[in-house]
Amino acid sequence: MAEQGNLMSIEQHTARILRDIHAPSPEGDSSAQRLVNACAIETPATGTSLTWSSPGAVPLTVAATAGVAAAMEQLSFTLGEGPQVSCAATDRIIFRPYLADGAGEWAGLTPEALRLGVRAVFAFPLRLGAISLGVLTIYQDAAGALTEPQLGVALAYVAAATALLLQAPGNDDGSLPPVLEDPFALQAEVHQATGMIAAQQGIDLGSALSLLRAHAYTHSEPVSKIARDVVTLTLRIS
């Protein structure tokens, strides 16, 4: 009976989250942005992000809270590693309550995450049956596991995020913009630049994306800026 009560509590919480994020927003934020903002408030999070993924594809950011989460999403996209990447690849929950103890897992990202003040990360796969839709990631500035009530709140947001990603893009209410037009990571330009590099160098798309990321990391620039330079023909990566 206790488990059933807890399940009902999560269901009711999920319904409340969905009502709140679809209510008219004076700030004009998308439903996805409102979801991660609310999740960061209701959980012990320094920041929260929502990414879309599909088998074999690089996870793409739909929304992230300002500050740490936005910076972590840029780092993860640049380096091709991180909790959301591992979560999408394995389709398993990634719990790292003591990030400093696993410095070798994400060799490039973990030192930068610690520098940003991240001490714990929790990434949840968003699924519908056998279909993987994306990942909800919670970043904490304090080491330690989630308590049972905190985990219940996080699972309610996982359910709400799953429902949100199931919505068809381009709804009349504008709640969830098409992923490839997401302004946060400028994925359309990244993919266009990847295709241009592949054609110029005669390599496959995966190798081209690795070159793009490596150039961005080496020059301490966002992938989106390097991609824009490639697309506008102001930069040629070899």
mmCIF file of C-alpha atoms in Angstrom:
data_model
loop_
_atom_site.group_PDB
_atom_site.id
_atom_site.type_symbol
_atom_site.label_atom_id
_atom_site.label_comp_id
_atom_site.label_asym_id
_atom_site.label_seq_id
_atom_site.Cartn_x
_atom_site.Cartn_y
_atom_site.Cartn_z
ATOM 1 C CA MET A 1 0.000 0.000 0.000
ATOM 2 C CA ALA A 2 2.890 2.347 0.719
ATOM 3 C CA GLU A 3 4.304 1.764 -2.766
ATOM 4 C CA GLN A 4 0.907 2.390 -4.347
ATOM 5 C CA GLY A 5 0.507 5.607 -2.357
ATOM 6 C CA ASN A 6 3.964 6.760 -3.460
ATOM 7 C CA LEU A 7 3.126 5.945 -7.079
ATOM 8 C CA MET A 8 -0.097 7.946 -6.885
ATOM 9 C CA SER A 9 1.822 10.840 -5.364
ATOM 10 C CA ILE A 10 4.245 10.812 -8.315
ATOM 11 C CA GLU A 11 1.350 10.643 -10.775
ATOM 12 C CA GLN A 12 -0.414 13.562 -9.116
ATOM 13 C CA HIS A 13 2.817 15.549 -9.019
ATOM 14 C CA THR A 14 3.386 14.845 -12.710
ATOM 15 C CA ALA A 15 -0.105 16.063 -13.576
ATOM 16 C CA ARG A 16 0.497 19.257 -11.603
ATOM 17 C CA ILE A 17 3.838 19.861 -13.384
ATOM 18 C CA LEU A 18 2.214 19.467 -16.796
ATOM 19 C CA ARG A 19 -0.601 21.863 -15.875
ATOM 20 C CA ASP A 20 1.903 24.439 -14.646
ATOM 21 C CA ILE A 21 4.244 24.329 -17.635
ATOM 22 C CA HIS A 22 1.365 24.615 -20.118
ATOM 23 C CA ALA A 23 -0.231 27.585 -18.364
ATOM 24 C CA PRO A 24 0.238 30.992 -20.051
ATOM 25 C CA SER A 25 3.728 32.339 -19.345
ATOM 26 C CA PRO A 26 4.266 36.107 -19.079
ATOM 27 C CA GLU A 27 7.990 35.514 -19.664
ATOM 28 C CA GLY A 28 7.295 33.745 -22.948
ATOM 29 C CA ASP A 29 9.425 30.705 -22.014
ATOM 30 C CA SER A 30 8.755 27.408 -23.776
ATOM 31 C CA SER A 31 7.180 24.583 -21.818
ATOM 32 C CA ALA A 32 10.515 22.744 -21.903
ATOM 33 C CA GLN A 33 12.328 25.724 -20.403
ATOM 34 C CA ARG A 34 9.694 26.101 -17.716
ATOM 35 C CA LEU A 35 10.003 22.409 -16.878
ATOM 36 C CA VAL A 36 13.775 22.518 -16.273
ATOM 37 C CA ASN A 37 13.459 25.799 -14.349
ATOM 38 C CA ALA A 38 10.817 24.289 -12.059
ATOM 39 C CA CYS A 39 12.772 21.054 -11.647
ATOM 40 C CA ALA A 40 15.818 23.019 -10.494
ATOM 41 C CA ILE A 41 13.678 24.730 -7.856
ATOM 42 C CA GLU A 42 11.900 21.616 -6.568
ATOM 43 C CA THR A 43 15.001 19.418 -6.386
ATOM 44 C CA PRO A 44 18.363 20.151 -4.700
ATOM 45 C CA ALA A 45 19.748 21.077 -8.108
ATOM 46 C CA THR A 46 22.247 23.702 -9.127
ATOM 47 C CA GLY A 47 20.916 23.250 -12.650
ATOM 48 C CA THR A 48 18.788 20.972 -14.803
ATOM 49 C CA SER A 49 18.767 20.123 -18.501
ATOM 50 C CA LEU A 50 16.536 18.278 -20.941
ATOM 51 C CA THR A 51 18.044 16.593 -23.992
ATOM 52 C CA TRP A 52 16.490 14.777 -26.925
ATOM 53 C CA SER A 53 18.113 11.617 -28.237
ATOM 54 C CA SER A 54 17.604 8.805 -30.707
ATOM 55 C CA PRO A 55 19.582 5.579 -31.292
ATOM 56 C CA GLY A 56 23.065 6.335 -32.580
ATOM 57 C CA ALA A 57 22.537 10.123 -32.512
ATOM 58 C CA VAL A 58 24.279 12.754 -30.420
ATOM 59 C CA PRO A 59 21.978 13.965 -27.593
ATOM 60 C CA LEU A 60 20.675 17.441 -28.457
ATOM 61 C CA THR A 61 19.730 20.040 -25.876
ATOM 62 C CA VAL A 62 16.084 21.080 -25.762
ATOM 63 C CA ALA A 63 16.336 23.295 -22.652
ATOM 64 C CA ALA A 64 18.715 24.040 -19.791
ATOM 65 C CA THR A 65 18.692 26.338 -16.811
ATOM 66 C CA ALA A 66 21.042 29.294 -17.030
ATOM 67 C CA GLY A 67 24.513 29.010 -15.566
ATOM 68 C CA VAL A 68 25.957 25.633 -14.630
ATOM 69 C CA ALA A 69 23.536 23.438 -16.604
ATOM 70 C CA ALA A 70 23.921 25.506 -19.784
ATOM 71 C CA ALA A 71 27.706 25.398 -19.426
ATOM 72 C CA MET A 72 27.650 21.642 -18.824
ATOM 73 C CA GLU A 73 25.496 21.054 -21.897
ATOM 74 C CA GLN A 74 27.944 22.997 -24.050
ATOM 75 C CA LEU A 75 30.869 21.049 -22.596
ATOM 76 C CA SER A 76 29.153 17.712 -23.084
ATOM 77 C CA PHE A 77 28.243 18.532 -26.675
ATOM 78 C CA THR A 78 31.800 19.706 -27.389
ATOM 79 C CA LEU A 79 33.517 16.708 -25.783
ATOM 80 C CA GLY A 80 30.963 14.062 -26.731
ATOM 81 C CA GLU A 81 30.845 12.700 -23.184
ATOM 82 C CA GLY A 82 28.990 13.262 -19.941
ATOM 83 C CA PRO A 83 26.071 11.944 -17.911
ATOM 84 C CA GLN A 84 23.438 12.584 -20.575
ATOM 85 C CA VAL A 85 25.599 10.952 -23.273
ATOM 86 C CA SER A 86 26.199 7.869 -21.110
ATOM 87 C CA CYS A 87 22.536 7.744 -20.139
ATOM 88 C CA ALA A 88 21.375 7.933 -23.762
ATOM 89 C CA ALA A 89 23.939 5.325 -24.873
ATOM 90 C CA THR A 90 23.153 2.781 -22.144
ATOM 91 C CA ASP A 91 19.478 3.636 -21.587
ATOM 92 C CA ARG A 92 20.189 3.398 -17.850
ATOM 93 C CA ILE A 93 19.933 5.856 -14.967
ATOM 94 C CA ILE A 94 23.305 7.461 -14.259
ATOM 95 C CA PHE A 95 23.764 8.283 -10.570
ATOM 96 C CA ARG A 96 27.069 9.903 -9.618
ATOM 97 C CA PRO A 97 26.541 11.327 -6.106
ATOM 98 C CA TYR A 98 30.310 11.812 -5.666
ATOM 99 C CA LEU A 99 31.537 13.073 -9.007
ATOM 100 C CA ALA A 100 35.096 13.661 -7.806
ATOM 101 C CA ASP A 101 35.482 9.925 -7.113
ATOM 102 C CA GLY A 102 34.930 9.012 -10.776
ATOM 103 C CA ALA A 103 37.335 11.384 -12.505
ATOM 104 C CA GLY A 104 38.314 8.764 -15.090
ATOM 105 C CA GLU A 105 34.787 8.112 -16.350
ATOM 106 C CA TRP A 106 34.487 11.359 -18.302
ATOM 107 C CA ALA A 107 38.152 12.310 -18.493
ATOM 108 C CA GLY A 108 37.638 15.567 -20.330
ATOM 109 C CA LEU A 109 34.382 16.704 -18.764
ATOM 110 C CA THR A 110 34.777 15.847 -15.054
ATOM 111 C CA PRO A 111 37.627 18.287 -14.270
ATOM 112 C CA GLU A 112 35.673 21.103 -15.956
ATOM 113 C CA ALA A 113 32.503 20.104 -14.114
ATOM 114 C CA LEU A 114 34.309 20.202 -10.774
ATOM 115 C CA ARG A 115 35.751 23.597 -11.684
ATOM 116 C CA LEU A 116 32.197 24.824 -12.312
ATOM 117 C CA GLY A 117 31.208 23.614 -8.859
ATOM 118 C CA VAL A 118 29.335 20.445 -9.859
ATOM 119 C CA ARG A 119 29.755 17.751 -7.216
ATOM 120 C CA ALA A 120 26.989 15.284 -8.116
ATOM 121 C CA VAL A 121 25.013 14.436 -11.260
ATOM 122 C CA PHE A 122 21.906 12.361 -11.881
ATOM 123 C CA ALA A 123 20.720 11.542 -15.407
ATOM 124 C CA PHE A 124 17.381 9.830 -16.081
ATOM 125 C CA PRO A 125 16.426 8.218 -19.423
ATOM 126 C CA LEU A 126 13.063 9.288 -20.831
ATOM 127 C CA ARG A 127 11.312 6.278 -22.358
ATOM 128 C CA LEU A 128 8.052 5.147 -23.884
ATOM 129 C CA GLY A 129 8.185 1.354 -23.793
ATOM 130 C CA ALA A 130 11.237 0.377 -25.827
ATOM 131 C CA ILE A 131 11.566 3.841 -27.374
ATOM 132 C CA SER A 132 14.223 6.193 -25.960
ATOM 133 C CA LEU A 133 13.228 9.847 -26.199
ATOM 134 C CA GLY A 134 15.843 11.755 -24.240
ATOM 135 C CA VAL A 135 17.443 12.459 -20.874
ATOM 136 C CA LEU A 136 16.678 14.667 -17.876
ATOM 137 C CA THR A 137 19.880 15.619 -16.031
ATOM 138 C CA ILE A 138 20.184 17.148 -12.565
ATOM 139 C CA TYR A 139 23.427 18.817 -11.453
ATOM 140 C CA GLN A 140 24.176 19.433 -7.757
ATOM 141 C CA ASP A 141 26.760 21.684 -6.132
ATOM 142 C CA ALA A 142 26.849 19.396 -3.072
ATOM 143 C CA ALA A 143 28.005 15.786 -3.101
ATOM 144 C CA GLY A 144 25.570 13.158 -1.904
ATOM 145 C CA ALA A 145 22.719 10.950 -3.033
ATOM 146 C CA LEU A 146 19.127 12.019 -3.528
ATOM 147 C CA THR A 147 16.847 11.239 -0.605
ATOM 148 C CA GLU A 148 13.756 9.117 -1.240
ATOM 149 C CA PRO A 149 11.406 12.164 -1.342
ATOM 150 C CA GLN A 150 13.829 14.012 -3.647
ATOM 151 C CA LEU A 151 13.983 10.984 -5.934
ATOM 152 C CA GLY A 152 10.177 10.919 -6.030
ATOM 153 C CA VAL A 153 10.109 14.562 -7.144
ATOM 154 C CA ALA A 154 12.772 13.856 -9.779
ATOM 155 C CA LEU A 155 10.758 10.902 -11.121
ATOM 156 C CA ALA A 156 7.671 13.110 -11.417
ATOM 157 C CA TYR A 157 9.712 15.490 -13.582
ATOM 158 C CA VAL A 158 11.023 12.538 -15.605
ATOM 159 C CA ALA A 159 7.432 11.512 -16.343
ATOM 160 C CA ALA A 160 6.449 15.091 -17.211
ATOM 161 C CA ALA A 161 9.502 15.522 -19.474
ATOM 162 C CA THR A 162 8.653 12.266 -21.253
ATOM 163 C CA ALA A 163 5.112 13.478 -21.903
ATOM 164 C CA LEU A 164 6.486 16.786 -23.145
ATOM 165 C CA LEU A 165 8.867 15.179 -25.647
ATOM 166 C CA LEU A 166 6.035 13.030 -26.974
ATOM 167 C CA GLN A 167 4.196 16.139 -28.139
ATOM 168 C CA ALA A 168 4.394 16.865 -31.828
ATOM 169 C CA PRO A 169 6.728 19.794 -32.556
ATOM 170 C CA GLY A 170 5.170 22.966 -33.831
ATOM 171 C CA ASN A 171 2.034 22.803 -31.717
ATOM 172 C CA ASP A 172 -0.171 25.882 -31.911
ATOM 173 C CA ASP A 173 0.747 26.818 -28.348
ATOM 174 C CA GLY A 174 4.437 26.827 -29.302
ATOM 175 C CA SER A 175 5.259 24.808 -26.207
ATOM 176 C CA LEU A 176 8.015 22.668 -27.721
ATOM 177 C CA PRO A 177 9.999 23.985 -30.684
ATOM 178 C CA PRO A 178 11.393 21.545 -33.259
ATOM 179 C CA VAL A 179 14.609 20.085 -31.872
ATOM 180 C CA LEU A 180 16.689 20.892 -34.927
ATOM 181 C CA GLU A 181 15.645 24.530 -34.668
ATOM 182 C CA ASP A 182 16.534 24.746 -30.990
ATOM 183 C CA PRO A 183 18.406 28.025 -30.526
ATOM 184 C CA PHE A 184 20.362 26.809 -27.482
ATOM 185 C CA ALA A 185 22.892 24.591 -29.251
ATOM 186 C CA LEU A 186 22.277 25.691 -32.849
ATOM 187 C CA GLN A 187 22.182 22.054 -33.901
ATOM 188 C CA ALA A 188 21.132 22.840 -37.472
ATOM 189 C CA GLU A 189 24.375 24.751 -38.054
ATOM 190 C CA VAL A 190 26.385 22.047 -36.287
ATOM 191 C CA HIS A 191 24.986 19.365 -38.574
ATOM 192 C CA GLN A 192 25.461 21.538 -41.654
ATOM 193 C CA ALA A 193 29.067 22.221 -40.681
ATOM 194 C CA THR A 194 29.637 18.515 -40.033
ATOM 195 C CA GLY A 195 28.403 17.698 -43.528
ATOM 196 C CA MET A 196 30.653 20.360 -45.071
ATOM 197 C CA ILE A 197 33.731 19.069 -43.228
ATOM 198 C CA ALA A 198 32.931 15.495 -44.258
ATOM 199 C CA ALA A 199 32.659 16.540 -47.915
ATOM 200 C CA GLN A 200 35.815 18.687 -47.803
ATOM 201 C CA GLN A 201 37.947 16.027 -46.122
ATOM 202 C CA GLY A 202 36.381 12.932 -47.678
ATOM 203 C CA ILE A 203 35.549 11.405 -44.276
ATOM 204 C CA ASP A 204 32.407 10.059 -42.613
ATOM 205 C CA LEU A 205 30.066 12.244 -40.570
ATOM 206 C CA GLY A 206 31.177 10.791 -37.234
ATOM 207 C CA SER A 207 34.816 11.652 -37.936
ATOM 208 C CA ALA A 208 33.796 15.109 -39.186
ATOM 209 C CA LEU A 209 31.895 15.812 -35.973
ATOM 210 C CA SER A 210 34.921 14.668 -33.959
ATOM 211 C CA LEU A 211 37.104 17.129 -35.901
ATOM 212 C CA LEU A 212 34.625 19.925 -35.230
ATOM 213 C CA ARG A 213 34.532 19.156 -31.509
ATOM 214 C CA ALA A 214 38.310 18.807 -31.285
ATOM 215 C CA HIS A 215 38.827 22.186 -32.964
ATOM 216 C CA ALA A 216 36.335 23.832 -30.588
ATOM 217 C CA TYR A 217 37.927 22.255 -27.522
ATOM 218 C CA THR A 218 41.486 23.085 -28.621
ATOM 219 C CA HIS A 219 40.578 26.727 -29.221
ATOM 220 C CA SER A 220 38.293 27.036 -26.155
ATOM 221 C CA GLU A 221 35.352 28.063 -28.327
ATOM 222 C CA PRO A 222 31.728 26.811 -28.303
ATOM 223 C CA VAL A 223 30.973 24.207 -30.956
ATOM 224 C CA SER A 224 28.162 26.456 -32.200
ATOM 225 C CA LYS A 225 30.612 29.302 -32.995
ATOM 226 C CA ILE A 226 33.046 27.032 -34.825
ATOM 227 C CA ALA A 227 30.141 25.518 -36.782
ATOM 228 C CA ARG A 228 28.927 28.988 -37.779
ATOM 229 C CA ASP A 229 32.435 29.895 -38.984
ATOM 230 C CA VAL A 230 32.579 26.732 -41.081
ATOM 231 C CA VAL A 231 29.140 27.335 -42.597
ATOM 232 C CA THR A 232 29.946 30.952 -43.441
ATOM 233 C CA LEU A 233 33.265 29.835 -45.018
ATOM 234 C CA THR A 234 35.381 31.892 -42.608
ATOM 235 C CA LEU A 235 37.034 28.709 -41.293
ATOM 236 C CA ARG A 236 38.202 25.509 -42.931
ATOM 237 C CA ILE A 237 39.061 22.631 -40.608
ATOM 238 C CA SER A 238 41.633 20.108 -41.790
#
